[in-house]
Amino acid sequence: MISPVPASPPETPRLRSLFFLCFKIGVLSFGGGLSGWLYREFVLSKRWIDEEDFSSSLAISQMLPGANVVNLVICMGEQLRGPVGALACVLGFLVGPFFAVVGLCQLFDALAGYPLLPVISDGVAFAAMGLLIIMCVHGVRRAMRFPPSIITIAVTAILVGIFRFPLIPVACVIAPISVALAWRRI
Amino acid sequence: MRFDTLVAIALVFIPFSLTSIGGGAAIVAGIQHETVTVHAWVNSREFLDLFAVSRAAPGPGMMLATVIGWKVAGWLGAFVATLALFVPSSLLCYSVFKLTNHHRDKKWHRAMREGLAPVGIGLIIAGVLSLFRLADGGVTAFVIAGLSGVILYFAPRFPVLGVLALGGLAAMLASTLGTWISSL
């Protein structure tokens, strides 16, 4: 962390600046880990958001459904410029990846027929699973502090991942129980 | 493209938008079930390819929905799938942020945060399990996923794109080596 910044009055960013900053982060964001980048831009570099507000927005973004980063840019947009700011941030963030992902898909289709392509694609998918695995490791380690959380994790993973129960009803049953347990503990 | 298809795409992804606690990883298993098993829009092979594409491209992993929409119904499908997956959760997040931002130290807020976290993790693990089952890649899958996890865990600054490229390269080498050994 850098030392407290000199008290330069924080300016209200223009909508255009919000859009283009989020656009830049969106198109350059490969593979996740974006909250760190948003933190660097919004808190450290531009000083539009302070540390505490950033952390609380991050918590909300993580506990609500939706891509964490998308939720996070919505919170920051709202805080800085209200509803229009949130819209500018989310549009800026998603428009680049939208075209990039379809473009990559077309490239993939154009290369179809090369015998090694499915092999390489599998390899990329396996490596991408590594990203998910480290999220699981971090999550399980956090949950160690409160053993019932481990049971919640295990029951959810087994029902959906092994017995292939449909995800939505399982989440709707387990989530309230888990929140109730957390409520009793606090 | 038929209007019915677009409606079907929207109806599949809207519920996932509101259940993707912990992000897109939590709904991979569910999306796979709906698009491969229930609707048969893509087969297992294609689903895995699209998953790889969505991870190699910039942006959140939830763009998986965008490429599935594109595969099923072209640009309009991609657009509908993206809106269906991002609009409901975004509206929810916006409302919750606006309404609860002042209560972030209250007990119910903490209980909600801490109670939802393990559910999200359990769903991510389920997603990994269902991807392994789909991939059917045997030892190679476990080795590459494991090594990628180890690299990213111990070297958080290592570029993700590099890890993905190494994964593709490793699978190619393993396959070539396998062919070579069996030809001996």
mmCIF file of C-alpha atoms in Angstrom:
data_model
loop_
_atom_site.group_PDB
_atom_site.id
_atom_site.type_symbol
_atom_site.label_atom_id
_atom_site.label_comp_id
_atom_site.label_asym_id
_atom_site.label_seq_id
_atom_site.Cartn_x
_atom_site.Cartn_y
_atom_site.Cartn_z
ATOM 1 C CA MET A 1 0.000 0.000 0.000
ATOM 2 C CA ILE A 2 1.206 3.519 -0.635
ATOM 3 C CA SER A 3 1.337 6.076 2.136
ATOM 4 C CA PRO A 4 -1.648 8.397 2.600
ATOM 5 C CA VAL A 5 -1.976 10.586 -0.415
ATOM 6 C CA PRO A 6 -1.603 14.363 -0.253
ATOM 7 C CA ALA A 7 -4.961 16.054 0.057
ATOM 8 C CA SER A 8 -5.642 16.919 -3.528
ATOM 9 C CA PRO A 9 -9.368 17.526 -3.882
ATOM 10 C CA PRO A 10 -10.910 14.474 -5.579
ATOM 11 C CA GLU A 11 -12.527 15.597 -8.789
ATOM 12 C CA THR A 12 -15.753 14.069 -10.023
ATOM 13 C CA PRO A 13 -14.829 12.020 -13.063
ATOM 14 C CA ARG A 14 -16.503 12.649 -16.385
ATOM 15 C CA LEU A 15 -18.778 9.890 -17.680
ATOM 16 C CA ARG A 16 -16.481 9.596 -20.680
ATOM 17 C CA SER A 17 -13.469 8.990 -18.414
ATOM 18 C CA LEU A 18 -15.361 6.294 -16.513
ATOM 19 C CA PHE A 19 -16.411 4.592 -19.737
ATOM 20 C CA PHE A 20 -12.935 4.563 -21.246
ATOM 21 C CA LEU A 21 -11.178 3.498 -18.062
ATOM 22 C CA CYS A 22 -13.550 0.534 -17.713
ATOM 23 C CA PHE A 23 -13.192 -0.189 -21.423
ATOM 24 C CA LYS A 24 -9.411 -0.359 -21.069
ATOM 25 C CA ILE A 25 -9.584 -2.672 -18.064
ATOM 26 C CA GLY A 26 -12.194 -4.822 -19.836
ATOM 27 C CA VAL A 27 -10.248 -5.452 -23.043
ATOM 28 C CA LEU A 28 -6.947 -5.995 -21.278
ATOM 29 C CA SER A 29 -8.342 -8.262 -18.582
ATOM 30 C CA PHE A 30 -7.270 -11.796 -19.292
ATOM 31 C CA GLY A 31 -8.310 -14.557 -16.934
ATOM 32 C CA GLY A 32 -9.597 -12.615 -13.941
ATOM 33 C CA GLY A 33 -7.951 -11.129 -10.891
ATOM 34 C CA LEU A 34 -9.377 -7.811 -11.947
ATOM 35 C CA SER A 35 -10.321 -6.383 -8.590
ATOM 36 C CA GLY A 36 -6.631 -5.671 -8.064
ATOM 37 C CA TRP A 37 -6.504 -3.706 -11.271
ATOM 38 C CA LEU A 38 -9.660 -1.739 -10.456
ATOM 39 C CA TYR A 39 -8.214 -0.988 -7.034
ATOM 40 C CA ARG A 40 -5.047 0.348 -8.602
ATOM 41 C CA GLU A 41 -6.908 2.584 -11.061
ATOM 42 C CA PHE A 42 -9.844 3.862 -8.991
ATOM 43 C CA VAL A 43 -8.211 4.096 -5.569
ATOM 44 C CA LEU A 44 -4.472 4.549 -6.011
ATOM 45 C CA SER A 45 -4.055 6.209 -9.373
ATOM 46 C CA LYS A 46 -7.199 8.317 -9.923
ATOM 47 C CA ARG A 47 -8.144 8.635 -6.230
ATOM 48 C CA TRP A 48 -11.826 8.662 -7.102
ATOM 49 C CA ILE A 49 -12.764 6.112 -4.401
ATOM 50 C CA ASP A 50 -11.309 5.722 -0.907
ATOM 51 C CA GLU A 51 -10.015 2.455 0.548
ATOM 52 C CA GLU A 52 -12.965 1.770 2.809
ATOM 53 C CA ASP A 53 -15.581 2.362 0.169
ATOM 54 C CA PHE A 54 -13.682 0.121 -2.210
ATOM 55 C CA SER A 55 -13.556 -2.753 0.315
ATOM 56 C CA SER A 56 -17.230 -2.566 1.161
ATOM 57 C CA SER A 57 -18.171 -2.434 -2.527
ATOM 58 C CA LEU A 58 -15.974 -5.466 -3.091
ATOM 59 C CA ALA A 59 -17.769 -7.410 -0.333
ATOM 60 C CA ILE A 60 -21.174 -6.610 -1.813
ATOM 61 C CA SER A 61 -19.956 -7.525 -5.301
ATOM 62 C CA GLN A 62 -18.739 -10.880 -4.082
ATOM 63 C CA MET A 63 -21.750 -11.921 -2.107
ATOM 64 C CA LEU A 64 -24.302 -10.991 -4.750
ATOM 65 C CA PRO A 65 -24.855 -13.017 -7.904
ATOM 66 C CA GLY A 66 -23.153 -11.794 -11.043
ATOM 67 C CA ALA A 67 -19.562 -11.467 -12.181
ATOM 68 C CA ASN A 68 -17.692 -9.887 -9.263
ATOM 69 C CA VAL A 69 -15.895 -7.342 -11.397
ATOM 70 C CA VAL A 70 -19.044 -6.275 -13.206
ATOM 71 C CA ASN A 71 -20.782 -5.763 -9.864
ATOM 72 C CA LEU A 72 -17.771 -3.863 -8.603
ATOM 73 C CA VAL A 73 -17.714 -1.389 -11.515
ATOM 74 C CA ILE A 74 -21.467 -0.867 -11.025
ATOM 75 C CA CYS A 75 -20.921 0.048 -7.354
ATOM 76 C CA MET A 76 -18.115 2.454 -8.230
ATOM 77 C CA GLY A 77 -20.054 4.027 -11.084
ATOM 78 C CA GLU A 78 -23.058 4.556 -8.803
ATOM 79 C CA GLN A 79 -20.917 6.054 -6.075
ATOM 80 C CA LEU A 80 -19.184 8.470 -8.450
ATOM 81 C CA ARG A 81 -21.897 9.522 -10.885
ATOM 82 C CA GLY A 82 -25.139 7.797 -9.859
ATOM 83 C CA PRO A 83 -27.163 5.537 -12.167
ATOM 84 C CA VAL A 84 -25.693 6.984 -15.364
ATOM 85 C CA GLY A 85 -22.205 6.436 -13.995
ATOM 86 C CA ALA A 86 -22.996 2.800 -13.219
ATOM 87 C CA LEU A 87 -24.303 2.358 -16.758
ATOM 88 C CA ALA A 88 -21.210 4.004 -18.281
ATOM 89 C CA CYS A 89 -18.928 1.726 -16.253
ATOM 90 C CA VAL A 90 -20.717 -1.530 -17.009
ATOM 91 C CA LEU A 91 -21.114 -0.777 -20.729
ATOM 92 C CA GLY A 92 -17.497 0.294 -21.022
ATOM 93 C CA PHE A 93 -16.382 -2.802 -19.226
ATOM 94 C CA LEU A 94 -18.407 -5.334 -21.246
ATOM 95 C CA VAL A 95 -18.349 -4.004 -24.793
ATOM 96 C CA GLY A 96 -14.730 -4.984 -25.483
ATOM 97 C CA PRO A 97 -14.946 -8.547 -24.155
ATOM 98 C CA PHE A 98 -18.248 -9.067 -26.021
ATOM 99 C CA PHE A 99 -16.581 -8.610 -29.409
ATOM 100 C CA ALA A 100 -13.316 -10.216 -28.340
ATOM 101 C CA VAL A 101 -14.924 -13.446 -27.219
ATOM 102 C CA VAL A 102 -17.016 -13.829 -30.390
ATOM 103 C CA GLY A 103 -13.970 -12.945 -32.508
ATOM 104 C CA LEU A 104 -11.928 -15.600 -30.766
ATOM 105 C CA CYS A 105 -14.752 -18.061 -31.321
ATOM 106 C CA GLN A 106 -14.737 -17.299 -35.064
ATOM 107 C CA LEU A 107 -10.977 -17.742 -35.172
ATOM 108 C CA PHE A 108 -11.425 -21.068 -33.418
ATOM 109 C CA ASP A 109 -14.035 -22.166 -35.973
ATOM 110 C CA ALA A 110 -11.808 -21.049 -38.850
ATOM 111 C CA LEU A 111 -9.067 -23.288 -37.530
ATOM 112 C CA ALA A 112 -11.424 -26.254 -37.054
ATOM 113 C CA GLY A 113 -10.224 -29.329 -38.910
ATOM 114 C CA TYR A 114 -6.679 -29.179 -37.657
ATOM 115 C CA PRO A 115 -6.381 -32.463 -35.756
ATOM 116 C CA LEU A 116 -4.384 -30.921 -32.916
ATOM 117 C CA LEU A 117 -6.886 -28.111 -32.302
ATOM 118 C CA PRO A 118 -9.217 -30.037 -29.950
ATOM 119 C CA VAL A 119 -6.159 -31.299 -28.084
ATOM 120 C CA ILE A 120 -4.792 -27.786 -27.607
ATOM 121 C CA SER A 121 -8.229 -26.460 -26.707
ATOM 122 C CA ASP A 122 -8.565 -29.165 -24.056
ATOM 123 C CA GLY A 123 -5.177 -28.142 -22.677
ATOM 124 C CA VAL A 124 -6.301 -24.510 -22.426
ATOM 125 C CA ALA A 125 -9.522 -25.603 -20.715
ATOM 126 C CA PHE A 126 -7.583 -27.771 -18.234
ATOM 127 C CA ALA A 127 -5.261 -24.868 -17.448
ATOM 128 C CA ALA A 128 -8.308 -22.608 -16.979
ATOM 129 C CA MET A 129 -9.648 -25.119 -14.458
ATOM 130 C CA GLY A 130 -6.529 -24.335 -12.445
ATOM 131 C CA LEU A 131 -7.944 -20.805 -12.009
ATOM 132 C CA LEU A 132 -11.129 -22.268 -10.560
ATOM 133 C CA ILE A 133 -9.182 -24.659 -8.360
ATOM 134 C CA ILE A 134 -7.235 -21.871 -6.672
ATOM 135 C CA MET A 135 -10.508 -20.032 -6.006
ATOM 136 C CA CYS A 136 -11.717 -23.218 -4.301
ATOM 137 C CA VAL A 137 -8.509 -23.514 -2.271
ATOM 138 C CA HIS A 138 -8.758 -19.901 -1.082
ATOM 139 C CA GLY A 139 -12.451 -20.358 -0.275
ATOM 140 C CA VAL A 140 -11.948 -23.582 1.668
ATOM 141 C CA ARG A 141 -9.100 -22.017 3.618
ATOM 142 C CA ARG A 142 -11.302 -19.062 4.563
ATOM 143 C CA ALA A 143 -14.093 -21.455 5.566
ATOM 144 C CA MET A 144 -11.761 -23.366 7.938
ATOM 145 C CA ARG A 145 -12.444 -20.679 10.546
ATOM 146 C CA PHE A 146 -15.995 -21.944 10.925
ATOM 147 C CA PRO A 147 -16.432 -25.734 10.450
ATOM 148 C CA PRO A 148 -20.126 -25.663 9.410
ATOM 149 C CA SER A 149 -18.992 -23.674 6.362
ATOM 150 C CA ILE A 150 -16.909 -26.660 5.289
ATOM 151 C CA ILE A 151 -20.033 -28.826 5.510
ATOM 152 C CA THR A 152 -21.978 -26.271 3.475
ATOM 153 C CA ILE A 153 -19.249 -26.311 0.829
ATOM 154 C CA ALA A 154 -19.112 -30.118 0.775
ATOM 155 C CA VAL A 155 -22.886 -30.653 0.618
ATOM 156 C CA THR A 156 -23.272 -28.069 -2.174
ATOM 157 C CA ALA A 157 -20.353 -29.503 -4.173
ATOM 158 C CA ILE A 158 -21.511 -33.132 -3.777
ATOM 159 C CA LEU A 159 -25.185 -32.506 -4.603
ATOM 160 C CA VAL A 160 -24.483 -30.402 -7.689
ATOM 161 C CA GLY A 161 -21.120 -31.748 -8.816
ATOM 162 C CA ILE A 162 -21.490 -35.477 -8.156
ATOM 163 C CA PHE A 163 -25.208 -36.240 -7.914
ATOM 164 C CA ARG A 164 -25.900 -33.588 -10.582
ATOM 165 C CA PHE A 165 -28.842 -32.044 -8.758
ATOM 166 C CA PRO A 166 -30.000 -28.859 -10.501
ATOM 167 C CA LEU A 167 -27.987 -25.914 -9.214
ATOM 168 C CA ILE A 168 -30.694 -23.332 -8.599
ATOM 169 C CA PRO A 169 -32.986 -25.288 -6.218
ATOM 170 C CA VAL A 170 -29.949 -26.580 -4.300
ATOM 171 C CA ALA A 171 -28.615 -23.028 -3.853
ATOM 172 C CA CYS A 172 -32.075 -21.787 -2.830
ATOM 173 C CA VAL A 173 -32.301 -24.416 -0.065
ATOM 174 C CA ILE A 174 -28.724 -24.302 1.224
ATOM 175 C CA ALA A 175 -28.121 -20.520 1.108
ATOM 176 C CA PRO A 176 -30.760 -19.565 3.746
ATOM 177 C CA ILE A 177 -29.531 -22.327 6.090
ATOM 178 C CA SER A 178 -25.952 -21.142 5.693
ATOM 179 C CA VAL A 179 -26.889 -17.502 6.323
ATOM 180 C CA ALA A 180 -28.870 -18.559 9.417
ATOM 181 C CA LEU A 181 -25.831 -20.446 10.741
ATOM 182 C CA ALA A 182 -23.635 -17.407 10.178
ATOM 183 C CA TRP A 183 -26.212 -15.215 11.943
ATOM 184 C CA ARG A 184 -26.201 -17.456 15.034
ATOM 185 C CA ARG A 185 -22.425 -17.483 15.152
ATOM 186 C CA ILE A 186 -21.838 -13.741 14.925
ATOM 187 C CA MET B 1 -33.000 -16.319 -36.285
ATOM 188 C CA ARG B 2 -36.271 -17.583 -34.860
ATOM 189 C CA PHE B 3 -37.764 -15.465 -32.131
ATOM 190 C CA ASP B 4 -38.491 -18.622 -30.109
ATOM 191 C CA THR B 5 -34.819 -19.464 -29.911
ATOM 192 C CA LEU B 6 -33.966 -16.005 -28.609
ATOM 193 C CA VAL B 7 -36.663 -16.273 -25.964
ATOM 194 C CA ALA B 8 -35.373 -19.722 -25.005
ATOM 195 C CA ILE B 9 -31.832 -18.322 -24.665
ATOM 196 C CA ALA B 10 -33.083 -15.511 -22.440
ATOM 197 C CA LEU B 11 -35.117 -17.929 -20.315
ATOM 198 C CA VAL B 12 -32.116 -20.202 -19.785
ATOM 199 C CA PHE B 13 -29.687 -17.467 -18.783
ATOM 200 C CA ILE B 14 -31.850 -15.096 -16.696
ATOM 201 C CA PRO B 15 -32.184 -17.564 -13.761
ATOM 202 C CA PHE B 16 -28.440 -18.206 -13.891
ATOM 203 C CA SER B 17 -27.812 -14.482 -13.709
ATOM 204 C CA LEU B 18 -29.517 -14.393 -10.323
ATOM 205 C CA THR B 19 -27.858 -17.546 -8.984
ATOM 206 C CA SER B 20 -24.270 -16.894 -10.041
ATOM 207 C CA ILE B 21 -23.137 -16.302 -6.473
ATOM 208 C CA GLY B 22 -19.367 -16.100 -6.441
ATOM 209 C CA GLY B 23 -19.288 -15.288 -10.137
ATOM 210 C CA GLY B 24 -19.543 -17.219 -13.360
ATOM 211 C CA ALA B 25 -17.646 -20.243 -12.107
ATOM 212 C CA ALA B 26 -20.587 -21.150 -9.888
ATOM 213 C CA ILE B 27 -22.953 -21.630 -12.807
ATOM 214 C CA VAL B 28 -20.732 -23.558 -15.235
ATOM 215 C CA ALA B 29 -22.252 -26.859 -14.098
ATOM 216 C CA GLY B 30 -25.773 -25.516 -14.483
ATOM 217 C CA ILE B 31 -25.147 -23.898 -17.875
ATOM 218 C CA GLN B 32 -23.606 -27.126 -19.109
ATOM 219 C CA HIS B 33 -26.662 -29.098 -17.983
ATOM 220 C CA GLU B 34 -29.125 -26.682 -19.628
ATOM 221 C CA THR B 35 -27.306 -26.133 -22.923
ATOM 222 C CA VAL B 36 -25.878 -29.626 -23.494
ATOM 223 C CA THR B 37 -28.328 -32.022 -21.828
ATOM 224 C CA VAL B 38 -31.658 -30.193 -21.734
ATOM 225 C CA HIS B 39 -31.630 -28.069 -24.914
ATOM 226 C CA ALA B 40 -28.878 -29.853 -26.883
ATOM 227 C CA TRP B 41 -27.758 -26.508 -28.338
ATOM 228 C CA VAL B 42 -24.144 -27.654 -28.237
ATOM 229 C CA ASN B 43 -22.560 -31.060 -27.638
ATOM 230 C CA SER B 44 -20.035 -31.810 -24.896
ATOM 231 C CA ARG B 45 -17.094 -31.260 -27.252
ATOM 232 C CA GLU B 46 -18.383 -27.853 -28.340
ATOM 233 C CA PHE B 47 -19.195 -26.840 -24.786
ATOM 234 C CA LEU B 48 -15.650 -27.534 -23.682
ATOM 235 C CA ASP B 49 -14.283 -25.590 -26.683
ATOM 236 C CA LEU B 50 -16.519 -22.631 -25.838
ATOM 237 C CA PHE B 51 -15.424 -22.785 -22.222
ATOM 238 C CA ALA B 52 -11.788 -22.654 -23.341
ATOM 239 C CA VAL B 53 -12.533 -19.730 -25.690
ATOM 240 C CA SER B 54 -14.378 -17.794 -22.976
ATOM 241 C CA ARG B 55 -11.435 -18.226 -20.608
ATOM 242 C CA ALA B 56 -8.794 -17.291 -23.164
ATOM 243 C CA ALA B 57 -10.656 -14.100 -24.144
ATOM 244 C CA PRO B 58 -10.556 -10.966 -22.003
ATOM 245 C CA GLY B 59 -13.461 -10.194 -19.696
ATOM 246 C CA PRO B 60 -15.359 -12.135 -17.057
ATOM 247 C CA GLY B 61 -15.692 -15.903 -17.459
ATOM 248 C CA MET B 62 -19.443 -15.382 -17.691
ATOM 249 C CA MET B 63 -18.899 -14.414 -21.326
ATOM 250 C CA LEU B 64 -19.313 -18.174 -21.807
ATOM 251 C CA ALA B 65 -22.998 -17.308 -22.219
ATOM 252 C CA THR B 66 -22.128 -14.861 -25.011
ATOM 253 C CA VAL B 67 -20.367 -17.495 -27.107
ATOM 254 C CA ILE B 68 -23.093 -20.068 -26.491
ATOM 255 C CA GLY B 69 -25.665 -17.488 -27.648
ATOM 256 C CA TRP B 70 -23.516 -16.743 -30.692
ATOM 257 C CA LYS B 71 -23.197 -20.447 -31.520
ATOM 258 C CA VAL B 72 -26.958 -20.971 -31.251
ATOM 259 C CA ALA B 73 -28.335 -17.814 -32.872
ATOM 260 C CA GLY B 74 -25.530 -15.618 -34.229
ATOM 261 C CA TRP B 75 -24.888 -12.021 -33.139
ATOM 262 C CA LEU B 76 -28.442 -11.535 -31.919
ATOM 263 C CA GLY B 77 -28.140 -14.689 -29.832
ATOM 264 C CA ALA B 78 -24.866 -13.449 -28.377
ATOM 265 C CA PHE B 79 -26.480 -10.118 -27.540
ATOM 266 C CA VAL B 80 -29.563 -11.685 -25.926
ATOM 267 C CA ALA B 81 -27.483 -14.174 -23.916
ATOM 268 C CA THR B 82 -25.187 -11.408 -22.673
ATOM 269 C CA LEU B 83 -28.083 -9.184 -21.619
ATOM 270 C CA ALA B 84 -29.917 -12.126 -20.011
ATOM 271 C CA LEU B 85 -26.872 -13.037 -17.943
ATOM 272 C CA PHE B 86 -25.710 -9.544 -16.958
ATOM 273 C CA VAL B 87 -28.795 -7.316 -16.671
ATOM 274 C CA PRO B 88 -30.688 -9.060 -13.822
ATOM 275 C CA SER B 89 -27.619 -9.464 -11.597
ATOM 276 C CA SER B 90 -26.499 -5.908 -12.394
ATOM 277 C CA LEU B 91 -29.880 -4.440 -11.456
ATOM 278 C CA LEU B 92 -29.877 -6.472 -8.251
ATOM 279 C CA CYS B 93 -26.352 -5.367 -7.362
ATOM 280 C CA TYR B 94 -27.174 -1.753 -8.136
ATOM 281 C CA SER B 95 -30.258 -1.804 -5.906
ATOM 282 C CA VAL B 96 -28.573 -3.636 -3.060
ATOM 283 C CA PHE B 97 -25.552 -1.349 -3.155
ATOM 284 C CA LYS B 98 -27.739 1.731 -3.125
ATOM 285 C CA LEU B 99 -29.979 0.458 -0.322
ATOM 286 C CA THR B 100 -27.515 -1.278 1.986
ATOM 287 C CA ASN B 101 -24.362 0.765 1.636
ATOM 288 C CA HIS B 102 -25.222 2.581 4.844
ATOM 289 C CA HIS B 103 -25.729 -0.622 6.817
ATOM 290 C CA ARG B 104 -22.483 -2.376 6.067
ATOM 291 C CA ASP B 105 -21.528 -2.718 9.743
ATOM 292 C CA LYS B 106 -24.841 -4.225 10.809
ATOM 293 C CA LYS B 107 -25.096 -7.836 11.885
ATOM 294 C CA TRP B 108 -27.479 -9.035 9.160
ATOM 295 C CA HIS B 109 -25.136 -7.676 6.529
ATOM 296 C CA ARG B 110 -22.242 -9.673 7.905
ATOM 297 C CA ALA B 111 -24.344 -12.832 8.273
ATOM 298 C CA MET B 112 -25.418 -12.559 4.651
ATOM 299 C CA ARG B 113 -21.835 -12.059 3.485
ATOM 300 C CA GLU B 114 -20.447 -14.926 5.514
ATOM 301 C CA GLY B 115 -23.348 -17.288 4.866
ATOM 302 C CA LEU B 116 -23.314 -16.933 1.100
ATOM 303 C CA ALA B 117 -19.553 -17.354 0.701
ATOM 304 C CA PRO B 118 -19.370 -21.156 1.313
ATOM 305 C CA VAL B 119 -22.348 -21.766 -0.976
ATOM 306 C CA GLY B 120 -20.438 -19.959 -3.735
ATOM 307 C CA ILE B 121 -17.326 -22.051 -3.124
ATOM 308 C CA GLY B 122 -19.320 -25.313 -3.137
ATOM 309 C CA LEU B 123 -20.822 -24.350 -6.482
ATOM 310 C CA ILE B 124 -17.400 -23.561 -7.928
ATOM 311 C CA ILE B 125 -16.149 -26.998 -6.851
ATOM 312 C CA ALA B 126 -19.214 -28.549 -8.507
ATOM 313 C CA GLY B 127 -18.300 -26.621 -11.674
ATOM 314 C CA VAL B 128 -14.764 -28.023 -11.629
ATOM 315 C CA LEU B 129 -16.102 -31.570 -11.121
ATOM 316 C CA SER B 130 -18.526 -31.279 -14.003
ATOM 317 C CA LEU B 131 -15.829 -29.848 -16.282
ATOM 318 C CA PHE B 132 -13.497 -32.733 -15.462
ATOM 319 C CA ARG B 133 -16.300 -35.156 -16.272
ATOM 320 C CA LEU B 134 -16.998 -33.402 -19.579
ATOM 321 C CA ALA B 135 -13.357 -33.208 -20.582
ATOM 322 C CA ASP B 136 -12.696 -36.885 -19.950
ATOM 323 C CA GLY B 137 -9.015 -36.048 -20.275
ATOM 324 C CA GLY B 138 -7.690 -38.584 -17.764
ATOM 325 C CA VAL B 139 -4.295 -38.010 -16.240
ATOM 326 C CA THR B 140 -3.389 -35.145 -18.598
ATOM 327 C CA ALA B 141 -6.370 -33.121 -17.394
ATOM 328 C CA PHE B 142 -5.465 -33.548 -13.728
ATOM 329 C CA VAL B 143 -1.783 -32.802 -14.295
ATOM 330 C CA ILE B 144 -2.364 -29.653 -16.364
ATOM 331 C CA ALA B 145 -5.129 -28.292 -14.129
ATOM 332 C CA GLY B 146 -3.057 -29.087 -11.036
ATOM 333 C CA LEU B 147 0.126 -27.488 -12.361
ATOM 334 C CA SER B 148 -1.778 -24.431 -13.549
ATOM 335 C CA GLY B 149 -3.316 -24.110 -10.094
ATOM 336 C CA VAL B 150 0.090 -24.440 -8.439
ATOM 337 C CA ILE B 151 1.663 -21.775 -10.694
ATOM 338 C CA LEU B 152 -1.214 -19.328 -10.196
ATOM 339 C CA TYR B 153 -1.383 -19.959 -6.454
ATOM 340 C CA PHE B 154 2.297 -19.442 -5.752
ATOM 341 C CA ALA B 155 2.966 -16.833 -8.428
ATOM 342 C CA PRO B 156 -0.161 -14.639 -8.448
ATOM 343 C CA ARG B 157 1.534 -12.180 -10.787
ATOM 344 C CA PHE B 158 2.253 -14.805 -13.443
ATOM 345 C CA PRO B 159 0.223 -13.778 -16.521
ATOM 346 C CA VAL B 160 -2.892 -15.925 -16.821
ATOM 347 C CA LEU B 161 -2.663 -15.906 -20.602
ATOM 348 C CA GLY B 162 0.791 -17.484 -20.254
ATOM 349 C CA VAL B 163 -0.607 -20.270 -18.071
ATOM 350 C CA LEU B 164 -3.382 -20.952 -20.599
ATOM 351 C CA ALA B 165 -0.863 -21.053 -23.457
ATOM 352 C CA LEU B 166 1.358 -23.425 -21.480
ATOM 353 C CA GLY B 167 -1.682 -25.649 -20.879
ATOM 354 C CA GLY B 168 -2.388 -25.861 -24.628
ATOM 355 C CA LEU B 169 1.279 -26.552 -25.329
ATOM 356 C CA ALA B 170 1.472 -29.246 -22.642
ATOM 357 C CA ALA B 171 -1.620 -31.018 -23.988
ATOM 358 C CA MET B 172 -0.143 -30.918 -27.504
ATOM 359 C CA LEU B 173 3.174 -32.368 -26.311
ATOM 360 C CA ALA B 174 1.402 -35.062 -24.263
ATOM 361 C CA SER B 175 -0.692 -36.057 -27.285
ATOM 362 C CA THR B 176 2.306 -36.118 -29.659
ATOM 363 C CA LEU B 177 4.309 -38.096 -27.134
ATOM 364 C CA GLY B 178 1.415 -40.557 -26.682
ATOM 365 C CA THR B 179 1.153 -41.125 -30.448
ATOM 366 C CA TRP B 180 4.917 -41.581 -30.679
ATOM 367 C CA ILE B 181 5.045 -44.085 -27.826
ATOM 368 C CA SER B 182 2.163 -46.158 -29.174
ATOM 369 C CA SER B 183 3.859 -46.272 -32.596
ATOM 370 C CA LEU B 184 6.969 -47.882 -31.159
#
